[in-house]
Amino acid sequence: MEAKATLRYARISPRKVGIVCDLIRGKSVEQATAILMTTPKAASELLLKLLKSAAANAENNHQMDPEKLYVSETFATLGPIIKRIRPRAQGRAFRINKRTSHITIAVAEKEAK
C-alpha cells in the first residue's frame, strides 16, 4: 500500500521539477528530506512540503510506520499553459508560455527482508 500527495497547478515548469524528482526517487523519507533541504532549486521547496504531506498521509490515514517509509514514485506532468504576449519590434508579438505542473509523490513502507 502507498500513500500519495498531489500538488496541482504549480507555477513551475515540469522539466525543472523532474530534475529534483529524480534526486529523491527510491530514497527513504529522511534521506529525501535531507536532499531537498540542501538542493538550491526552486522545485525543492515545493517537493519538500509535498513529501511531508505524503508522509503525514501515510502515518495518519494508512497507519504506516514513519521510520520505514520511502519515496516509491514521484513525477511531474504538464498542467495548463498560461499564454502571454510580448511586444516586439515592428508591431510583431512573440508568445510567452508560462508552464504549470501537476506534481505527485507516493510513499510506501519498505518490507522487512
Backbone as a printed PyTorch tensor [residue, N CA C, xyz], in Angstrom:
tensor([[[  0.8460,  -1.1790,   0.0000],
         [  0.0000,   0.0000,   0.0000],
         [  0.8920,   1.2430,   0.0000]],

        [[  0.4040,   2.2750,  -0.6510],
         [  1.1610,   3.5160,  -0.6660],
         [  0.2360,   4.6920,  -0.4110]],

        [[  0.8170,   5.7600,   0.1140],
         [  0.0880,   6.9930,   0.3710],
         [  0.6010,   8.0570,  -0.5800]],

        [[ -0.3200,   8.8700,  -1.0990],
         [  0.0510,   9.8710,  -2.0910],
         [ -0.2700,  11.2740,  -1.6100]],

        [[  0.4410,  12.2230,  -2.2100],
         [  0.1200,  13.6410,  -2.0460],
         [  0.3130,  14.2830,  -3.4120]],

        [[ -0.5890,  15.1760,  -3.7920],
         [ -0.5540,  15.7910,  -5.1150],
         [ -0.6360,  17.3070,  -4.9980]],

        [[  0.1890,  17.9770,  -5.7660],
         [  0.1310,  19.4330,  -5.8900],
         [ -0.2550,  19.7320,  -7.3220]],

        [[ -1.3620,  20.4510,  -7.5080],
         [ -1.8300,  20.7450,  -8.8500],
         [ -1.6560,  22.2260,  -9.1550]],

        [[ -1.4330,  22.5160, -10.4150],
         [ -1.3030,  23.8880, -10.9300],
         [ -0.1460,  24.6520, -10.3090]],

        [[  0.9650,  23.9810, -10.0350],
         [  2.1560,  24.6560,  -9.5060],
         [  2.7610,  25.4900, -10.6300]],

        [[  3.1230,  26.7250, -10.3580],
         [  3.5980,  27.6480, -11.4030],
         [  5.0960,  27.4630, -11.6370]],

        [[  5.4640,  26.2690, -12.0530],
         [  6.8480,  25.9490, -12.3730],
         [  6.8140,  24.8950, -13.4820]],

        [[  7.7810,  24.9340, -14.3630],
         [  7.8300,  24.0090, -15.4870],
         [  8.0660,  22.5750, -14.9970]],

        [[  7.3700,  21.5920, -15.5780],
         [  7.5840,  20.2130, -15.1500],
         [  8.9960,  19.7140, -15.4520]],

        [[  9.6540,  20.3090, -16.4180],
         [ 11.0320,  19.9310, -16.7300],
         [ 11.9640,  20.2680, -15.5620]],

        [[ 11.7300,  21.4070, -14.9290],
         [ 12.5440,  21.8110, -13.7790],
         [ 12.2450,  20.9530, -12.5560]],

        [[ 10.9750,  20.5730, -12.3940],
         [ 10.5870,  19.7400, -11.2540],
         [ 11.1360,  18.3240, -11.4170]],

        [[ 11.1560,  17.8300, -12.6540],
         [ 11.6160,  16.4710, -12.9250],
         [ 13.0530,  16.2340, -12.5130]],

        [[ 13.8910,  17.2630, -12.6320],
         [ 15.2980,  17.1490, -12.2250],
         [ 15.3990,  16.8350, -10.7350]],

        [[ 14.5920,  17.5190,  -9.9240],
         [ 14.6320,  17.3180,  -8.4720],
         [ 13.9260,  16.0090,  -8.1000]],

        [[ 12.8940,  15.6390,  -8.8570],
         [ 12.2030,  14.3590,  -8.6030],
         [ 13.1640,  13.1870,  -8.7490]],

        [[ 14.0430,  13.2620,  -9.7500],
         [ 14.9980,  12.1810,  -9.9810],
         [ 15.9780,  12.0110,  -8.8210]],

        [[ 16.2340,  13.1000,  -8.0860],
         [ 17.1690,  13.0370,  -6.9580],
         [ 16.6310,  12.2170,  -5.7860]],

        [[ 15.3010,  12.2500,  -5.5820],
         [ 14.7350,  11.6360,  -4.3740],
         [ 14.0110,  10.3230,  -4.6270]],

        [[ 13.7950,   9.9440,  -5.8750],
         [ 13.0520,   8.7240,  -6.1850],
         [ 13.7910,   7.4970,  -5.6370]],

        [[ 13.0830,   6.6780,  -4.8410],
         [ 13.6600,   5.4600,  -4.2860],
         [ 14.3800,   5.6450,  -2.9610]],

        [[ 14.5420,   6.8690,  -2.4890],
         [ 15.2540,   7.1290,  -1.2340],
         [ 14.2790,   7.0410,  -0.0470]],

        [[ 14.8300,   6.8620,   1.1520],
         [ 13.9890,   6.8900,   2.3470],
         [ 13.4980,   8.3230,   2.5670]],

        [[ 12.4410,   8.4620,   3.3390],
         [ 11.8590,   9.7850,   3.5580],
         [ 12.8460,  10.7110,   4.2630]],

        [[ 13.6040,  10.1760,   5.2320],
         [ 14.5800,  11.0090,   5.9400],
         [ 15.6900,  11.4790,   4.9990]],

        [[ 16.1660,  10.5690,   4.1660],
         [ 17.2290,  10.9000,   3.2270],
         [ 16.7220,  11.8850,   2.1640]],

        [[ 15.4980,  11.6810,   1.6830],
         [ 14.9120,  12.5820,   0.6840],
         [ 14.7050,  13.9760,   1.2590]],

        [[ 14.3040,  14.0520,   2.5280],
         [ 14.1280,  15.3460,   3.1840],
         [ 15.4590,  16.0870,   3.2760]],

        [[ 16.5160,  15.3690,   3.6280],
         [ 17.8440,  15.9860,   3.7170],
         [ 18.3110,  16.4820,   2.3490]],

        [[ 18.0670,  15.7040,   1.3100],
         [ 18.4600,  16.1010,  -0.0420],
         [ 17.7110,  17.3690,  -0.4640]],

        [[ 16.4060,  17.3830,  -0.2110],
         [ 15.5990,  18.5370,  -0.6240],
         [ 15.9550,  19.8080,   0.1430]],

        [[ 16.3490,  19.6600,   1.3920],
         [ 16.6910,  20.8390,   2.1950],
         [ 18.0080,  21.4690,   1.7450]],

        [[ 18.8760,  20.6830,   1.1010],
         [ 20.1750,  21.2120,   0.6910],
         [ 20.2750,  21.4810,  -0.8100]],

        [[ 19.2220,  21.1910,  -1.5710],
         [ 19.2460,  21.4030,  -3.0160],
         [ 18.7960,  22.8290,  -3.3430]],

        [[ 19.6350,  23.6140,  -4.0380],
         [ 19.2860,  25.0130,  -4.3260],
         [ 18.4400,  25.1730,  -5.5930]],

        [[ 17.3230,  24.4900,  -5.6700],
         [ 16.4140,  24.5970,  -6.8060],
         [ 15.0640,  25.0910,  -6.3030]],

        [[ 14.3400,  25.7950,  -7.1450],
         [ 13.0250,  26.3150,  -6.7590],
         [ 12.0390,  25.1830,  -6.4840]],

        [[ 12.1680,  24.0870,  -7.2180],
         [ 11.2420,  22.9650,  -7.0660],
         [ 11.4370,  22.2160,  -5.7530]],

        [[ 12.6270,  22.3170,  -5.1530],
         [ 12.8890,  21.5420,  -3.9370],
         [ 12.0120,  22.0050,  -2.7730]],

        [[ 11.6830,  23.2830,  -2.7380],
         [ 10.8060,  23.7890,  -1.6760],
         [  9.3970,  23.2060,  -1.8060]],

        [[  8.8930,  23.1570,  -3.0320],
         [  7.5620,  22.5880,  -3.2710],
         [  7.5470,  21.0930,  -2.9680]],

        [[  8.5800,  20.3870,  -3.3980],
         [  8.6430,  18.9430,  -3.1800],
         [  8.8230,  18.5780,  -1.7100]],

        [[  9.5340,  19.4110,  -0.9660],
         [  9.7120,  19.1580,   0.4690],
         [  8.3760,  19.2180,   1.1940]],

        [[  7.5950,  20.2360,   0.8820],
         [  6.2800,  20.3800,   1.5030],
         [  5.3660,  19.2130,   1.1180]],

        [[  5.4580,  18.8040,  -0.1450],
         [  4.6410,  17.7020,  -0.6410],
         [  5.0630,  16.3640,  -0.0260]],

        [[  6.3690,  16.1820,   0.1680],
         [  6.8830,  14.9560,   0.7870],
         [  6.4110,  14.8420,   2.2360]],

        [[  6.4410,  15.9440,   2.9630],
         [  5.9570,  15.9350,   4.3490],
         [  4.4660,  15.6010,   4.3970]],

        [[  3.7150,  16.1050,   3.4350],
         [  2.2830,  15.8200,   3.3700],
         [  2.0230,  14.3470,   3.0720]],

        [[  2.7840,  13.7710,   2.1360],
         [  2.6200,  12.3500,   1.8040],
         [  2.9840,  11.4670,   2.9950]],

        [[  4.0450,  11.8350,   3.7290],
         [  4.4460,  11.0670,   4.9140],
         [  3.3790,  11.1550,   6.0060]],

        [[  2.7900,  12.3360,   6.1630],
         [  1.7270,  12.5100,   7.1570],
         [  0.4840,  11.7130,   6.7560]],

        [[  0.1670,  11.6790,   5.4550],
         [ -0.9650,  10.8740,   4.9810],
         [ -0.7360,   9.3940,   5.2750]],

        [[  0.4940,   8.9370,   5.0650],
         [  0.8170,   7.5310,   5.3110],
         [  0.6580,   7.1760,   6.7840]],

        [[  1.1350,   8.0710,   7.6340],
         [  1.1000,   7.8030,   9.0740],
         [ -0.3230,   7.8930,   9.6280]],

        [[ -1.0580,   8.9290,   9.2560],
         [ -2.3700,   9.1760,   9.8600],
         [ -3.5170,   8.4340,   9.1810]],

        [[ -3.4780,   8.3250,   7.8560],
         [ -4.6050,   7.7110,   7.1430],
         [ -4.4310,   6.2170,   6.9110]],

        [[ -3.1790,   5.7490,   6.7880],
         [ -2.9410,   4.3450,   6.4700],
         [ -2.1870,   3.5930,   7.5700]],

        [[ -1.9250,   4.2430,   8.7000],
         [ -1.2520,   3.6320,   9.8650],
         [  0.0670,   2.9500,   9.4880]],

        [[  0.8620,   3.6090,   8.6550],
         [  2.1830,   3.0870,   8.3020],
         [  3.2200,   3.5890,   9.2840]],

        [[  4.3080,   2.8400,   9.4080],
         [  5.3970,   3.2130,  10.3010],
         [  6.2480,   4.2920,   9.6210]],

        [[  6.3650,   5.4920,  10.2160],
         [  7.1230,   6.5760,   9.5620],
         [  8.6100,   6.2850,   9.3970]],

        [[  9.1540,   5.3480,  10.1790],
         [ 10.5720,   5.0040,  10.0750],
         [ 10.8750,   4.1580,   8.8260]],

        [[  9.8750,   3.4130,   8.3430],
         [ 10.0850,   2.5050,   7.2200],
         [  9.6760,   3.0890,   5.8700]],

        [[  9.2620,   4.3500,   5.8330],
         [  8.7530,   4.9380,   4.5970],
         [  9.8730,   5.2900,   3.6230]],

        [[  9.5860,   5.0850,   2.3420],
         [ 10.4980,   5.5270,   1.2770],
         [  9.6670,   6.1010,   0.1270]],

        [[ 10.2910,   6.8810,  -0.7330],
         [  9.6120,   7.5150,  -1.8660],
         [  9.4920,   6.4640,  -2.9710]],

        [[  8.2960,   5.9010,  -3.1400],
         [  8.1110,   4.8390,  -4.1230],
         [  7.9940,   5.3920,  -5.5350]],

        [[  7.3200,   6.5130,  -5.6930],
         [  7.2830,   7.1550,  -7.0070],
         [  7.0640,   8.6470,  -6.8630]],

        [[  7.6230,   9.3970,  -7.7900],
         [  7.4390,  10.8400,  -7.8400],
         [  7.5640,  11.2880,  -9.2830]],

        [[  6.6510,  12.1190,  -9.7160],
         [  6.6760,  12.5950, -11.0910],
         [  5.9490,  13.9350, -11.2060]],

        [[  6.2290,  14.6280, -12.3060],
         [  5.5790,  15.8990, -12.6000],
         [  5.0380,  15.8440, -14.0190]],

        [[  3.7590,  16.1510, -14.1880],
         [  3.1520,  16.1860, -15.5090],
         [  2.7820,  17.6180, -15.8550]],

        [[  2.5950,  17.8600, -17.1370],
         [  2.2910,  19.2000, -17.6270],
         [  0.8680,  19.5890, -17.2710]],

        [[  0.7230,  20.7720, -16.6830],
         [ -0.5850,  21.3340, -16.4150],
         [ -0.9610,  22.2820, -17.5460]],

        [[ -1.9950,  23.0890, -17.3510],
         [ -2.3640,  24.0460, -18.3930],
         [ -1.2900,  25.1220, -18.5670]],

        [[ -1.1050,  25.5500, -19.8060],
         [ -0.1020,  26.5680, -20.1140],
         [ -0.7890,  27.9300, -20.1550]],

        [[ -0.2500,  28.8830, -19.3980],
         [ -0.7590,  30.2490, -19.4130],
         [ -0.0290,  30.9830, -20.5350]],

        [[ -0.7730,  31.5120, -21.4990],
         [ -0.1550,  32.1390, -22.6670],
         [ -0.1710,  33.6590, -22.5190]],

        [[  0.9840,  34.2640, -22.7380],
         [  1.1260,  35.7250, -22.6640],
         [  1.7910,  36.2260, -23.9390]],

        [[  1.6410,  37.5050, -24.2170],
         [  2.1990,  38.1030, -25.4260],
         [  3.2620,  39.1260, -25.0390]],

        [[  4.4060,  39.0760, -25.7340],
         [  5.4960,  40.0290, -25.5340],
         [  5.6160,  40.8950, -26.7830]],

        [[  5.4130,  42.2070, -26.6700],
         [  5.5630,  43.0780, -27.8370],
         [  7.0070,  43.0880, -28.3450]],

        [[  7.1730,  43.0310, -29.6530],
         [  8.4830,  43.0550, -30.2790],
         [  8.5360,  44.1650, -31.3240]],

        [[  9.6660,  44.2670, -31.9940],
         [  9.8840,  45.3520, -32.9440],
         [  8.9510,  45.2400, -34.1560]],

        [[  8.6380,  46.3680, -34.7550],
         [  7.8470,  46.4980, -35.9820],
         [  6.4470,  45.8950, -35.8420]],

        [[  5.8480,  46.0470, -34.6730],
         [  4.4670,  45.6360, -34.4680],
         [  4.2460,  44.1450, -34.2810]],

        [[  5.3110,  43.3910, -34.1960],
         [  5.1610,  41.9600, -34.0070],
         [  4.9110,  41.6390, -32.5410]],

        [[  4.4890,  40.4010, -32.3000],
         [  4.2740,  39.9320, -30.9300],
         [  4.7850,  38.5100, -30.8200]],

        [[  5.5540,  38.2340, -29.7840],
         [  6.0410,  36.8850, -29.5170],
         [  5.2560,  36.3130, -28.3440]],

        [[  5.0010,  35.0150, -28.4060],
         [  4.2560,  34.3610, -27.3360],
         [  5.2110,  33.9230, -26.2270]],

        [[  4.7800,  34.0970, -24.9950],
         [  5.4770,  33.5660, -23.8250],
         [  4.5700,  32.5110, -23.2070]],

        [[  5.0880,  31.2960, -23.0670],
         [  4.3370,  30.2120, -22.4460],
         [  4.7570,  30.0830, -20.9940]],

        [[  3.8320,  30.3150, -20.0890],
         [  4.0970,  30.1510, -18.6660],
         [  3.5350,  28.7880, -18.2690]],

        [[  4.4490,  27.8380, -18.0690],
         [  4.0300,  26.4580, -17.8630],
         [  3.6820,  26.1830, -16.3960]],

        [[  2.7500,  25.2570, -16.2080],
         [  2.3630,  24.8220, -14.8670],
         [  2.5620,  23.3050, -14.7740]],

        [[  2.5940,  22.7980, -13.5480],
         [  2.8560,  21.3810, -13.3020],
         [  1.8330,  20.7940, -12.3480]],

        [[  1.6070,  19.5060, -12.5130],
         [  0.8980,  18.7030, -11.5250],
         [  1.9420,  17.7390, -10.9660]],

        [[  2.2510,  17.8700,  -9.6720],
         [  3.3190,  17.0830,  -9.0540],
         [  2.7020,  16.0460,  -8.1140]],

        [[  3.1910,  14.8090,  -8.1950],
         [  2.6910,  13.7210,  -7.3490],
         [  3.8640,  13.0260,  -6.6620]],

        [[  3.7150,  12.7750,  -5.3560],
         [  4.6810,  11.9790,  -4.6020],
         [  3.9160,  10.8590,  -3.9010]],

        [[  4.4390,   9.6400,  -4.0340],
         [  3.8510,   8.4890,  -3.3390],
         [  4.9210,   7.8790,  -2.4430]],

        [[  4.5390,   7.5620,  -1.2130],
         [  5.4580,   6.8970,  -0.2800],
         [  4.8520,   5.5330,   0.1020]],

        [[  5.7470,   4.5730,   0.3340],
         [  5.3110,   3.2230,   0.7250],
         [  6.2360,   2.7250,   1.8220]],

        [[  5.8000,   1.6380,   2.4760],
         [  6.6060,   1.0250,   3.5270],
         [  7.5640,   0.0150,   2.9260]],

        [[  8.8080,   0.0230,   3.3940],
         [  9.7740,  -0.9880,   2.9790],
         [  9.4400,  -2.2920,   3.7030]],

        [[  9.4550,  -3.3780,   2.9230],
         [  9.2030,  -4.6770,   3.5410],
         [ 10.4590,  -5.1780,   4.2250]],

        [[ 10.3030,  -5.8350,   5.3540],
         [ 11.4470,  -6.4220,   6.0700],
         [ 11.9230,  -7.6540,   5.3300]],

        [[ 13.2480,  -7.7730,   5.2090],
         [ 13.8110,  -8.9270,   4.4890],
         [ 14.4170,  -9.9280,   5.4420]]])
